[in-house]
XYZ file of C-alpha atoms in Angstrom:
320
model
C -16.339 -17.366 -34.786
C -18.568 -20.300 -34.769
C -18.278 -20.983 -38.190
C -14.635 -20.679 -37.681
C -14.515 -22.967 -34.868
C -16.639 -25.695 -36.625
C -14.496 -26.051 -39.787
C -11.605 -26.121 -36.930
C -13.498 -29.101 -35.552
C -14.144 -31.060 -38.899
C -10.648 -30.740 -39.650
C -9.178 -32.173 -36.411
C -12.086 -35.286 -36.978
C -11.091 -36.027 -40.519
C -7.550 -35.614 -39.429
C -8.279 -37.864 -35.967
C -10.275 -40.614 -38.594
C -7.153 -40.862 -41.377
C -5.010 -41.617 -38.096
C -7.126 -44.235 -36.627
C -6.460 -46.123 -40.578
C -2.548 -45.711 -39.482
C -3.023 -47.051 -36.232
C -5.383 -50.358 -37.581
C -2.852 -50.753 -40.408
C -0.192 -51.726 -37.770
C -2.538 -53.520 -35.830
C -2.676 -55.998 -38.929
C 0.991 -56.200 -39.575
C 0.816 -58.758 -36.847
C 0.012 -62.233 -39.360
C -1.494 -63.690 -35.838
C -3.926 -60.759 -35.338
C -7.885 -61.082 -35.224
C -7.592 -58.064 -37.097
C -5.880 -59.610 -39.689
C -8.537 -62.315 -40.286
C -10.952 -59.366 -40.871
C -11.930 -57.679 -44.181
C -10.843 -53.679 -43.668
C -13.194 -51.666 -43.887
C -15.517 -53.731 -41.437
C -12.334 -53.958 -39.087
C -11.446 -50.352 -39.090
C -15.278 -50.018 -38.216
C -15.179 -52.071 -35.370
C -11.360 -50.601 -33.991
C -12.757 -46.688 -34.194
C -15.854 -48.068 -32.336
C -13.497 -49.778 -29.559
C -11.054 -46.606 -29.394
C -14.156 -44.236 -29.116
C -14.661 -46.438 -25.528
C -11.335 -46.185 -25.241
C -10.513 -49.719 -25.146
C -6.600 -50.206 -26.689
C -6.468 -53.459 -26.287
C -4.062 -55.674 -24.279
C 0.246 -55.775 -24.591
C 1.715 -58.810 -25.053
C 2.552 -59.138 -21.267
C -1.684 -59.349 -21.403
C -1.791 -55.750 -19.084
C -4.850 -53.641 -20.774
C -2.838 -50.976 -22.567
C -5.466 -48.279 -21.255
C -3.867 -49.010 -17.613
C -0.441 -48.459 -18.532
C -1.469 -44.791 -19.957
C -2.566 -43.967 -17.082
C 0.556 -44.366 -15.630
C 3.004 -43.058 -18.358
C 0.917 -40.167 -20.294
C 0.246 -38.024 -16.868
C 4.270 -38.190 -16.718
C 4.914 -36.839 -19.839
C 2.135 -34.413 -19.583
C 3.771 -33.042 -16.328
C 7.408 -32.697 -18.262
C 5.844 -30.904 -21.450
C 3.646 -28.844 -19.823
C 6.713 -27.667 -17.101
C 9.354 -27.471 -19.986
C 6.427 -24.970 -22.434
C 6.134 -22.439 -19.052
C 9.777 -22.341 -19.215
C 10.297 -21.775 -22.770
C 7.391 -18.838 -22.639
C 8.971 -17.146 -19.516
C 12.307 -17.424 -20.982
C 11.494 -16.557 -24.711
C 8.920 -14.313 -24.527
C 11.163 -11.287 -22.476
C 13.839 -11.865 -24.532
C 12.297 -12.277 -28.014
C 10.832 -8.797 -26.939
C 14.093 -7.151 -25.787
C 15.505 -8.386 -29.216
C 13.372 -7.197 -31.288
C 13.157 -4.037 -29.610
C 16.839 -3.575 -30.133
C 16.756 -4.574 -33.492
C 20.141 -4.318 -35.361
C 21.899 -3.644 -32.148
C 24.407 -5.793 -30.826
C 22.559 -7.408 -27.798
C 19.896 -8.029 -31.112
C 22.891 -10.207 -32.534
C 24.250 -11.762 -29.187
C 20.220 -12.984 -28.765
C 20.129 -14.079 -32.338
C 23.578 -15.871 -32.192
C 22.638 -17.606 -28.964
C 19.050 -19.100 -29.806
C 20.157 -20.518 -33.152
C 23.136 -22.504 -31.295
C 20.740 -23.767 -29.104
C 18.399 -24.353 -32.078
C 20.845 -25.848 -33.823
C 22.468 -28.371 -30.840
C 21.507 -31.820 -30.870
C 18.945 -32.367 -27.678
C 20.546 -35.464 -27.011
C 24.079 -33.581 -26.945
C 22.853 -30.806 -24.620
C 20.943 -33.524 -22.287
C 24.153 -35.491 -21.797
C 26.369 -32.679 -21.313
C 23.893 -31.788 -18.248
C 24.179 -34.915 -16.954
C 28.052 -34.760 -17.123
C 28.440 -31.447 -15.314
C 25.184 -30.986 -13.344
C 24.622 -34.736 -12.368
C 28.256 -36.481 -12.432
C 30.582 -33.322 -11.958
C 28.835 -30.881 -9.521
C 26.570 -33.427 -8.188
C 23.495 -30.947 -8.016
C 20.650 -33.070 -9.470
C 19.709 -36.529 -9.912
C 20.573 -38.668 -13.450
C 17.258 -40.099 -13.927
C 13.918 -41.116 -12.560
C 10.697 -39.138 -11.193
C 12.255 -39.192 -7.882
C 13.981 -41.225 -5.151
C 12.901 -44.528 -4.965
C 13.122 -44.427 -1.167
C 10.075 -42.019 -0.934
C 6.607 -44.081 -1.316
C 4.380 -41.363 -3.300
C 0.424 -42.844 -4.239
C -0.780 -42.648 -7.653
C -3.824 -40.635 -7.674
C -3.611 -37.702 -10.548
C -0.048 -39.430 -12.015
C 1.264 -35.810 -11.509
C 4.311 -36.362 -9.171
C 4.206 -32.654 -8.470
C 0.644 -32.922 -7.564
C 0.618 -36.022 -6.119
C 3.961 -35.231 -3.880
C 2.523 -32.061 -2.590
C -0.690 -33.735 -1.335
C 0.730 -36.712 0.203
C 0.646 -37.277 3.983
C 3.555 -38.574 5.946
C 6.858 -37.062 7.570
C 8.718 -37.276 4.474
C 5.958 -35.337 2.515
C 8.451 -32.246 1.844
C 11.727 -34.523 1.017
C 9.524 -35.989 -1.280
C 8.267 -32.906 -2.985
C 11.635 -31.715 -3.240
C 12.969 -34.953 -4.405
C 10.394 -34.543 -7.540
C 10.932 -31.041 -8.032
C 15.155 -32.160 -8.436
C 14.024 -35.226 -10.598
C 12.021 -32.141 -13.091
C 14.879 -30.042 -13.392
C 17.197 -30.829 -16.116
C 14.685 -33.195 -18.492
C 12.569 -29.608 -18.567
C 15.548 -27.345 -19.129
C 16.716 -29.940 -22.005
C 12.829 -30.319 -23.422
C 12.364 -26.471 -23.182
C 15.413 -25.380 -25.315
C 14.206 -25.654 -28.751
C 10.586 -24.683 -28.045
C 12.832 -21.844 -25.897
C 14.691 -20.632 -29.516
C 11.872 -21.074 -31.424
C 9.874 -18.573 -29.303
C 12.707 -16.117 -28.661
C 12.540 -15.935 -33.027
C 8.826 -15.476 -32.929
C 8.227 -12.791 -30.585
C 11.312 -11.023 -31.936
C 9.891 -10.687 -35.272
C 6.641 -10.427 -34.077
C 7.541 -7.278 -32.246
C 9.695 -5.673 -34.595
C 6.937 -5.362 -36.512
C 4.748 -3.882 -33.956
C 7.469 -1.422 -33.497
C 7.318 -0.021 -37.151
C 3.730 1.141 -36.297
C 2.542 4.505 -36.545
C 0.754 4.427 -32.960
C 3.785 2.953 -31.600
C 5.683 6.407 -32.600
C 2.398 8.412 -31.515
C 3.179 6.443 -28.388
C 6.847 8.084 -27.808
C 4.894 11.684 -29.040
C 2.983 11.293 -26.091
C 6.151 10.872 -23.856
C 5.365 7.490 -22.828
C 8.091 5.385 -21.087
C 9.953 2.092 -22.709
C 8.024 0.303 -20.180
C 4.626 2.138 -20.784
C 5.046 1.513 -24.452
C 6.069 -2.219 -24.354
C 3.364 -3.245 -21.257
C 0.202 -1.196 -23.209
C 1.401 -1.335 -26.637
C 3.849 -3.479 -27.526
C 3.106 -6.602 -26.009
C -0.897 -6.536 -26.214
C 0.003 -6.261 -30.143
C 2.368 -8.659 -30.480
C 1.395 -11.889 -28.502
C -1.498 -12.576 -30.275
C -0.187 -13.300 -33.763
C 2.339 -15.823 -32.485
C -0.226 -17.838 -30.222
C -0.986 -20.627 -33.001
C 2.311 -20.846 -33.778
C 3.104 -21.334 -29.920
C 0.925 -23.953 -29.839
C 2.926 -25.634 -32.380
C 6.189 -25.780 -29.906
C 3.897 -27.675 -27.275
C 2.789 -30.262 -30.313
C 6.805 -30.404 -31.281
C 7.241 -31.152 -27.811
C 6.330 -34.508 -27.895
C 8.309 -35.600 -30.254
C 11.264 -34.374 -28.178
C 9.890 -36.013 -25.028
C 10.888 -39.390 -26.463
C 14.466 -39.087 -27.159
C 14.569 -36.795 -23.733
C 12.988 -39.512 -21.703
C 15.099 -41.980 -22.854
C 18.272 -40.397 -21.623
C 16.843 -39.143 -18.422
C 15.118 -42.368 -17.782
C 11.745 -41.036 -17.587
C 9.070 -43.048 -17.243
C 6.887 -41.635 -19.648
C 5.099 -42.543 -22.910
C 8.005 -41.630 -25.230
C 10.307 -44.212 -23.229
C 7.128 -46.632 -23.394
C 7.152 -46.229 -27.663
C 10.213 -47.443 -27.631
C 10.146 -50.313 -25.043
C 6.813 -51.439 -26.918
C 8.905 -50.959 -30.896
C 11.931 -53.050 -29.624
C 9.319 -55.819 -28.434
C 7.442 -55.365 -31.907
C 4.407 -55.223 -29.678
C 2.032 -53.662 -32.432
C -0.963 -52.998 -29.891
C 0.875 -51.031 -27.717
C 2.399 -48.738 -30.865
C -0.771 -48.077 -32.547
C -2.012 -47.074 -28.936
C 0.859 -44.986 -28.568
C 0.585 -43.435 -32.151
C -3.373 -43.042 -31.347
C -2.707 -40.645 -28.140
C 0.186 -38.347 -29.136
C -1.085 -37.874 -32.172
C -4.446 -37.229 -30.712
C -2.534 -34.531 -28.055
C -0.814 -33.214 -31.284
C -3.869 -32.434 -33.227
C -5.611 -31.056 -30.333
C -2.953 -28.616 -28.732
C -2.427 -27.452 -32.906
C -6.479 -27.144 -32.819
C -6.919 -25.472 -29.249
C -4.218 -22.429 -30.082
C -5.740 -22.287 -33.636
C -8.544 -21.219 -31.774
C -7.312 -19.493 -28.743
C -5.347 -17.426 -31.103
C -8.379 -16.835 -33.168
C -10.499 -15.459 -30.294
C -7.785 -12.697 -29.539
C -6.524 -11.900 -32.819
C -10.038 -10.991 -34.648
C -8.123 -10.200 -37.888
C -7.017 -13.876 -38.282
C -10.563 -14.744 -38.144
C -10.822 -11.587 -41.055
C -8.401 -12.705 -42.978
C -9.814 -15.728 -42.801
C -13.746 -14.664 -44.166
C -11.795 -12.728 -46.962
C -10.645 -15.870 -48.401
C -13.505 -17.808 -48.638
């Protein structure tokens, strides 16, 4: 396993390096730059040593770039993290229900129904929410973290977290005001990630159910629920956990055309303020961090999946 987990490691730092050459190329598309005066190589030296103390430089509206992720990257954090619980407590039952009924008609309905929603345009399905559940029915909010009229301190940048430690009167209309602010982005975020899991697990575990212990299992006389809690489920999670991990990375692409609609003030709606004012610094710190989150939720359930699936790391050894 450590073997395993250090060519893991190299990978994601050669990876991490090739990006930092991305994000210094852009730097010098700038003709004005002091890193366009510079030869490369000794440039690129001196960026990776400034973004290893995590200096990012300063915008154009001269605000140190490392203060304004503080403020937008714990708000997208909060939204993919919220909207990847969802899509796991949605997908997971009823990838295994589908795959258990395999062939059946509620396998089809299931089937039929995740592809739509596969195959629906997120920034469709976001403004049809905000039609019926926002405009229409008048149940949630259009946009924002939550009501500007609540006062809520930036300590962690979690608004959840942030909301439910606050003192004051208001301390509950607040939390509630943030919890109907999370809502529909995370139902509109978690949709494809939603599909994509419902696909995985179903396949996942109708292969588990073509085992031979699976029909020693029903031998036995062991219930559906038996079967699928001891058997089923124990044997068919951990196959699917890297690629999992892959919906949270996929996330963040979505985040950005999400918070744009719902007006969320995260760093996907920060990209694209900082490309329509061509402010290079700002994208290359942008490109720096989600690619940065990307690698390392792809590396963390490469390795999570790794240490509870032992024949990946077999299949692995038999390759070398």
């Amino acid at each position: 396993m450590l073997l395993y987990t250090l060519r893991r490691l190299n990978l994601f730092i050669i990876t991490l390096l090739i990006l930092t050459m991305v994000g210094f190329s852009l730097l010098r598309l700038e003709p004005d730059s002091a890193w366009s005066q510079m030869s490369y190589w000794s440039g690129w030296t001196t960026y990776v040593g400034e973004l290893m103390h995590l200096n990012f430089g300063i915008n154009k509206q001269g605000v140190a770039i490392i203060d304004e992720l503080g403020v937008v990257f714990p708000a997208t954090i909060e939204l993919c993290f919220i909207a990847f619980v969802i899509s796991l407590m949605i997908g997971i039952p009823i990838g295994t229900l589908a795959g258990m009924r395999q062939g059946k008609w509620i396998d089809t309905a299931i089937s039929f129904t995740s592809m739509s929603g596969y195959s629906a345009p997120i920034f469709w399905i976001a403004l049809l929410m905000i039609m019926a559940f926002s405009l229409h029915f008048e149940l949630f909010p259009v946009g924002g973290r939550y009501d500007l009229l609540y006062q809520i301190e930036h300590v962690t940048g979690f608004a959840l977290v942030d909301a439910f430690f606050a003192k004051g009167a208001y301390r509950a209309h607040a939390l509630q005001s943030v919890i109907e602010h999370l809502i529909l982005p995370c139902l509109v975020l978690a949709l494809a990630p939603t599909t994509q899991v419902i696909g995985l697990m179903r396949a996942s575990v109708a292969e588990v159910m073509g085992q031979n212990y699976i029909r020693a299992a029903r031998i036995k006389g062991l219930s559906n629920h038996e079967i699928v809690t001891q058997h089923v489920l124990r044997n068919a999670i951990p196959p699917i956990i890297p690629k999992i991990g892959i919906q949270l990375s996929s996330m963040l692409t979505l985040a950005i055309i999400t918070e744009s609609i719902f007006n969320w003030p995260g760093i996907g709606r920060w990209l694209l303020d900082a490309l329509s004012n061509r402010d290079y610094v700002s994208i290359q710190a942008g490109v720096i961090v989600v690619a940065t989150l990307v690698l390392t939720a792809n590396i963390v359930s490469d390795l999570f999946g790794a240490m509870v699936n032992p024949l990946v790391r077999k299949e692995w050894y038999a390759k070398r």
